[in-house]
Amino acid sequence: MFEIGEASRQSGVGIETIRYYEREGIVPKPVRATNNRRMFSAHDVGRLRFLKKCRDLGFPLADTKTLLSLTEGDEEDCRSVKELAELHIFNVREKINELKRLEAALNELTANCDSGNVSCPMLSKLRTDQ
Amino acid sequence: MFEIGEASRQSGVGIETIRYYEREGIVPKPVRATNNRRMFSAHDVGRLRFLKKCRDLGFPLADTKTLLSLTEGDEEDCRSVKELAELHIFNVREKINELKRLEAALNELTANCDSGNVSCPMLSKLRTDQ
DNA sequence: TCTTGATCCTGTAGCGACTACAGAAGTTAT
DNA sequence: ATAACTTCTGTAGTCGCTACAGGATCAAGA
């Protein structure tokens, strides 16, 4: 059994974040020692590590919670997992495309922008009222 | 002079957002009619439109405020504008790369994930404690 | 034994950039 | 006169943390 600092180190989840997950009901409340400190089992730490991986993959916290409950239920509903993951991949792709569009627009805007101009071409493009 | 709804329609900035910009000091306080309603000049609306474009380009609100003040100052410091924009482009590129990495990782994870599996390969990969 | 420093606790507030109310007041159209 | 619309102020919620403040507890060294 580990105190919260050790659980944080082993899982990569910040101390404050662990307490936040507990408050939000993402993870079950850990047992407390007689001094009121939280004590985490190896299984608790494994759960935190799982959460960390999901979050690093960009899953929203709500999805992460769902995935966690799927791992802890008696049957693993692989189809649900796949659906969740594919929707997420779709969203990631959309975001990539949006950012690419953004990048192109920014490149075009700054193309004629050279230091020393009296009037900034980027600003004037942004200002045009149409 | 327009009331806030018309200013919102013409600029594309939401009513609540306009009031938020005012509260935050992003835009100067508009004049008020005798009935206490905000009245926006064409210039005010132009400013909102400028803000909208910057935000659509993904500039943080703080940068947007800077850009706005650069357009309204007596001299347009084109170098400052360019620096700001290039830093932003850099950030956008970084975000794109991060998302691409994410997408690849997700694709790999779901590759063996077919409906009907007894044990979900994605979940077991996420669960491995290493 | 005393002290120092690390760790932990609870509770609250802040971040960014809005968005969504509630409840009141004013305006416009029928 | 009534209904429907718009605006006003003020506050709280969103997401996922993160950063305090102020206090308790613990381990190690002098």
Coordinates of C-alpha atoms (C1' of nucleotides) in Angstrom, one line a residue:
Chain A
M1 CA 0.0 0.0 0.0
F2 CA 1.3 3.4 -1.0
E3 CA 0.6 7.0 0.1
I4 CA -0.7 9.4 -2.5
G5 CA 2.8 10.7 -3.4
E6 CA 4.1 7.2 -4.3
A7 CA 0.9 6.4 -6.2
S8 CA 1.4 9.6 -8.1
R9 CA 5.0 8.7 -8.9
Q10 CA 4.1 5.2 -10.0
S11 CA 1.1 6.2 -12.2
G12 CA 2.3 9.5 -13.6
V13 CA -1.0 11.1 -12.4
G14 CA -0.5 14.3 -10.3
I15 CA -1.4 14.3 -6.7
E16 CA -4.0 17.0 -7.1
T17 CA -5.4 15.2 -10.1
I18 CA -5.8 11.9 -8.1
R19 CA -7.8 13.8 -5.5
Y20 CA -9.8 15.4 -8.3
Y21 CA -10.6 12.0 -9.8
E22 CA -11.7 10.8 -6.4
R23 CA -14.0 13.9 -5.9
E24 CA -15.5 13.4 -9.4
G25 CA -16.1 9.7 -8.8
I26 CA -13.8 8.7 -11.6
V27 CA -12.0 6.3 -9.2
P28 CA -13.4 4.7 -6.0
K29 CA -12.4 6.3 -2.8
P30 CA -9.3 4.6 -1.5
V31 CA -9.1 3.3 2.0
R32 CA -7.7 5.6 4.7
A33 CA -4.9 4.9 7.2
T34 CA -5.5 5.7 10.9
N35 CA -3.8 9.1 10.3
N36 CA -6.5 9.8 7.6
R37 CA -4.1 9.5 4.7
R38 CA -5.2 7.8 1.6
M39 CA -3.7 4.3 1.0
F40 CA -3.5 3.0 -2.6
S41 CA -3.2 -0.7 -3.4
A42 CA -1.3 -1.9 -6.5
H43 CA -4.7 -2.3 -8.2
D44 CA -5.6 1.3 -7.4
V45 CA -2.3 2.4 -9.0
G46 CA -2.9 0.2 -12.0
R47 CA -6.2 2.0 -12.5
L48 CA -4.5 5.4 -12.3
R49 CA -2.0 4.2 -14.9
F50 CA -4.9 3.1 -17.1
L51 CA -6.5 6.5 -16.7
K52 CA -3.2 8.2 -17.6
K53 CA -2.8 6.3 -20.8
C54 CA -6.4 7.1 -21.9
R55 CA -5.9 10.8 -21.2
D56 CA -2.6 10.8 -23.0
L57 CA -4.4 9.3 -26.0
G58 CA -6.7 12.4 -25.8
F59 CA -9.9 10.6 -24.7
P60 CA -12.2 13.0 -22.8
L61 CA -12.4 12.2 -19.1
A62 CA -16.0 11.0 -19.5
D63 CA -14.9 8.5 -22.2
T64 CA -12.0 7.5 -20.0
K65 CA -14.4 6.7 -17.2
T66 CA -16.4 4.6 -19.5
L67 CA -13.4 2.7 -20.7
L68 CA -12.3 2.1 -17.1
S69 CA -15.7 0.7 -16.2
L70 CA -15.5 -1.6 -19.3
T71 CA -12.2 -3.0 -18.1
E72 CA -13.6 -3.6 -14.6
G73 CA -16.9 -5.1 -15.6
D74 CA -17.2 -8.9 -15.9
E75 CA -17.5 -8.8 -19.7
E76 CA -15.4 -6.6 -21.9
D77 CA -17.7 -5.1 -24.5
C78 CA -15.2 -4.9 -27.3
R79 CA -17.7 -3.3 -29.7
S80 CA -18.4 -0.4 -27.3
V81 CA -14.7 0.1 -26.9
K82 CA -14.2 0.2 -30.7
E83 CA -17.0 2.6 -31.2
L84 CA -15.7 4.9 -28.6
A85 CA -12.2 4.8 -30.0
E86 CA -13.3 5.3 -33.6
L87 CA -15.4 8.3 -32.8
H88 CA -12.4 9.7 -31.0
I89 CA -10.1 9.0 -34.0
F90 CA -12.6 10.7 -36.2
N91 CA -12.6 13.8 -33.9
V92 CA -8.8 13.8 -33.9
R93 CA -8.7 13.7 -37.7
E94 CA -11.2 16.6 -37.9
K95 CA -9.2 18.6 -35.5
I96 CA -6.1 18.0 -37.6
N97 CA -7.8 19.2 -40.7
E98 CA -9.1 22.2 -39.0
L99 CA -5.6 23.1 -37.8
K100 CA -4.2 22.6 -41.3
R101 CA -6.7 25.0 -42.7
L102 CA -5.8 27.4 -40.0
E103 CA -2.1 27.0 -40.7
A104 CA -2.6 27.7 -44.4
A105 CA -4.7 30.8 -43.7
L106 CA -2.0 32.1 -41.3
N107 CA 0.7 31.4 -43.8
E108 CA -1.1 33.4 -46.4
L109 CA -1.7 36.2 -44.1
T110 CA 1.9 36.6 -43.0
A111 CA 3.3 36.0 -46.5
N112 CA 3.7 39.7 -47.3
C113 CA 4.5 40.7 -43.8
D114 CA 8.0 42.0 -43.7
S115 CA 9.6 44.0 -40.9
G116 CA 9.9 47.6 -41.8
N117 CA 6.6 48.0 -43.6
V118 CA 4.9 51.2 -42.8
S119 CA 1.4 49.7 -42.9
C120 CA 1.1 46.0 -41.9
P121 CA -0.4 43.9 -44.7
M122 CA -1.6 41.3 -42.3
L123 CA -3.5 43.8 -40.2
S124 CA -5.0 45.5 -43.2
K125 CA -6.3 42.1 -44.4
L126 CA -7.8 41.4 -41.1
R127 CA -9.4 44.8 -41.0
T128 CA -11.1 44.8 -44.4
D129 CA -14.8 44.9 -43.8
Q130 CA -16.3 42.4 -46.1
Chain B
M1 CA -25.8 53.0 -34.2
F2 CA -26.9 49.5 -33.5
E3 CA -28.2 47.6 -30.5
I4 CA -26.2 44.6 -29.3
G5 CA -28.3 42.1 -31.3
E6 CA -27.6 43.9 -34.5
A7 CA -23.9 44.3 -33.6
S8 CA -23.8 40.6 -32.9
R9 CA -25.4 39.7 -36.3
Q10 CA -23.1 42.0 -38.2
S11 CA -19.9 40.9 -36.5
G12 CA -20.6 37.2 -35.9
V13 CA -19.7 37.6 -32.3
G14 CA -22.3 36.3 -29.9
I15 CA -24.2 38.7 -27.6
E16 CA -23.0 37.2 -24.4
T17 CA -19.5 37.2 -25.9
I18 CA -19.7 40.9 -26.7
R19 CA -20.6 41.6 -23.1
Y20 CA -17.8 39.3 -21.9
Y21 CA -15.3 41.2 -24.1
E22 CA -16.5 44.5 -22.5
R23 CA -16.2 43.1 -19.0
E24 CA -12.7 41.9 -19.7
G25 CA -11.6 45.2 -21.2
I26 CA -11.0 43.6 -24.6
V27 CA -13.1 46.3 -26.2
P28 CA -13.9 49.8 -24.8
K29 CA -17.3 50.3 -23.2
P30 CA -19.8 51.3 -25.8
V31 CA -22.0 54.4 -25.2
R32 CA -25.5 53.8 -23.7
A33 CA -28.8 55.0 -24.9
T34 CA -31.2 56.7 -22.4
N35 CA -32.8 53.3 -21.8
N36 CA -29.4 52.0 -20.7
R37 CA -29.0 49.8 -23.8
R38 CA -25.5 49.6 -25.4
M39 CA -25.2 51.4 -28.7
F40 CA -22.5 50.3 -31.2
S41 CA -21.1 52.4 -33.9
A42 CA -19.9 51.1 -37.2
H43 CA -16.4 51.3 -35.9
D44 CA -17.3 49.3 -32.8
V45 CA -18.8 46.6 -35.1
G46 CA -15.6 46.7 -37.2
R47 CA -13.6 46.0 -34.1
L48 CA -15.8 43.1 -33.2
R49 CA -15.4 41.7 -36.7
F50 CA -11.6 42.0 -36.3
L51 CA -11.7 40.2 -33.1
K52 CA -13.8 37.4 -34.7
K53 CA -11.3 36.9 -37.5
C54 CA -8.4 36.7 -35.1
R55 CA -10.3 34.2 -32.9
D56 CA -11.3 32.1 -35.9
L57 CA -7.6 32.0 -36.8
G58 CA -7.0 30.5 -33.4
F59 CA -5.1 33.4 -31.8
P60 CA -5.6 33.4 -28.0
L61 CA -7.7 36.2 -26.7
A62 CA -4.7 37.9 -25.1
D63 CA -2.9 37.9 -28.5
T64 CA -6.1 39.1 -30.2
K65 CA -6.2 42.0 -27.7
T66 CA -2.6 42.9 -28.6
L67 CA -3.3 42.7 -32.3
L68 CA -6.3 45.0 -31.8
S69 CA -4.3 47.5 -30.0
L70 CA -1.7 47.4 -32.8
T71 CA -4.4 48.2 -35.3
E72 CA -5.6 51.1 -33.3
G73 CA -2.3 52.7 -32.3
D74 CA -0.8 55.4 -34.5
E75 CA 1.9 53.2 -35.8
E76 CA 1.4 49.6 -36.9
D77 CA 4.4 47.6 -35.6
C78 CA 4.5 45.1 -38.3
R79 CA 7.4 43.3 -36.7
S80 CA 5.4 42.6 -33.6
V81 CA 2.5 41.4 -35.6
K82 CA 4.7 39.0 -37.5
E83 CA 6.4 37.7 -34.4
L84 CA 3.0 37.0 -32.8
A85 CA 1.7 35.3 -35.9
E86 CA 4.8 33.2 -36.4
L87 CA 4.8 32.0 -32.9
H88 CA 1.1 31.1 -33.3
I89 CA 1.8 29.2 -36.5
F90 CA 4.6 27.3 -34.7
N91 CA 2.1 26.4 -32.0
V92 CA -0.4 25.3 -34.6
R93 CA 2.1 23.1 -36.3
E94 CA 3.1 21.5 -33.0
K95 CA -0.5 20.7 -32.2
I96 CA -0.9 19.1 -35.6
N97 CA 2.1 16.9 -35.1
E98 CA 0.9 15.9 -31.6
L99 CA -2.5 15.0 -33.0
K100 CA -0.9 13.0 -35.8
R101 CA 1.1 11.0 -33.3
L102 CA -2.1 10.5 -31.3
E103 CA -4.0 9.3 -34.4
A104 CA -1.3 6.8 -35.2
A105 CA -1.3 5.4 -31.7
L106 CA -5.1 5.1 -31.7
N107 CA -5.0 3.4 -35.1
E108 CA -2.5 0.8 -33.8
L109 CA -4.6 0.2 -30.7
T110 CA -7.8 -0.4 -32.5
A111 CA -6.2 -2.4 -35.3
N112 CA -7.0 -5.8 -33.8
C113 CA -10.2 -4.7 -32.2
D114 CA -13.0 -6.6 -33.9
S115 CA -16.5 -6.9 -32.6
G116 CA -17.0 -10.3 -31.1
N117 CA -13.7 -10.7 -29.3
V118 CA -14.1 -12.2 -25.9
S119 CA -11.3 -10.2 -24.5
C120 CA -10.7 -6.7 -26.0
P121 CA -7.2 -6.3 -27.3
M122 CA -7.3 -2.6 -27.0
L123 CA -8.2 -2.7 -23.3
S124 CA -5.6 -5.4 -22.6
K125 CA -2.9 -3.2 -24.2
L126 CA -4.0 -0.2 -22.2
R127 CA -4.0 -2.4 -19.1
T128 CA -0.5 -3.8 -19.3
D129 CA 1.5 -2.5 -16.4
Q130 CA 4.8 -1.5 -17.8
Chain C
dT1 C1' 13.8 16.4 22.8
dC2 C1' 13.5 19.7 19.6
dT3 C1' 13.6 21.1 15.1
dT4 C1' 13.6 21.0 10.3
dG5 C1' 11.6 19.5 6.2
dA6 C1' 8.8 16.6 3.6
dT7 C1' 4.3 14.9 3.0
dC8 C1' -0.4 14.8 3.7
dC9 C1' -5.2 16.8 4.7
dT10 C1' -9.5 19.9 3.4
dG11 C1' -11.5 23.5 1.1
dT12 C1' -11.6 27.0 -2.2
dA13 C1' -10.4 29.7 -6.3
dG14 C1' -8.2 30.3 -10.8
dC15 C1' -7.3 29.1 -15.7
dG16 C1' -9.4 30.2 -21.0
dA17 C1' -13.1 31.7 -23.4
dC18 C1' -17.0 31.5 -23.4
dT19 C1' -22.2 29.9 -22.5
dA20 C1' -26.3 29.6 -20.0
dC21 C1' -29.3 30.8 -17.1
dA22 C1' -32.7 33.9 -13.7
dG23 C1' -35.3 37.7 -13.0
dA24 C1' -36.4 42.3 -14.3
dA25 C1' -37.2 46.0 -17.4
dG26 C1' -37.9 48.0 -21.7
dT27 C1' -39.6 47.8 -26.7
dT28 C1' -42.5 46.5 -30.7
dA29 C1' -46.4 44.5 -33.1
dT30 C1' -51.1 43.1 -33.1
Chain D
dA1 C1' -53.9 45.7 -23.6
dT2 C1' -51.4 41.9 -24.4
dA3 C1' -48.0 39.1 -26.2
dA4 C1' -43.5 38.4 -27.9
dC5 C1' -39.2 40.0 -28.4
dT6 C1' -34.9 42.2 -26.9
dT7 C1' -32.0 43.9 -23.5
dC8 C1' -30.2 44.5 -18.8
dT9 C1' -27.4 42.8 -14.5
dG10 C1' -25.4 39.2 -12.0
dT11 C1' -24.1 34.7 -11.2
dA12 C1' -22.8 30.0 -12.2
dG13 C1' -21.5 26.3 -15.2
dT14 C1' -18.3 24.1 -18.8
dC15 C1' -13.5 20.9 -19.0
dG16 C1' -9.7 19.1 -16.7
dC17 C1' -7.0 20.2 -14.0
dT18 C1' -3.7 23.3 -11.1
dA19 C1' -2.5 26.3 -7.3
dC20 C1' -3.0 28.0 -3.3
dA21 C1' -4.0 28.7 2.1
dG22 C1' -3.8 27.0 6.5
dG23 C1' -3.3 23.2 9.2
dA24 C1' -1.9 18.2 10.7
dT25 C1' 1.3 14.5 10.6
dC26 C1' 5.5 12.1 10.0
dA27 C1' 10.6 10.8 9.6
dA28 C1' 15.3 12.0 10.3
dG29 C1' 19.1 14.6 12.3
dA30 C1' 21.4 17.4 16.2

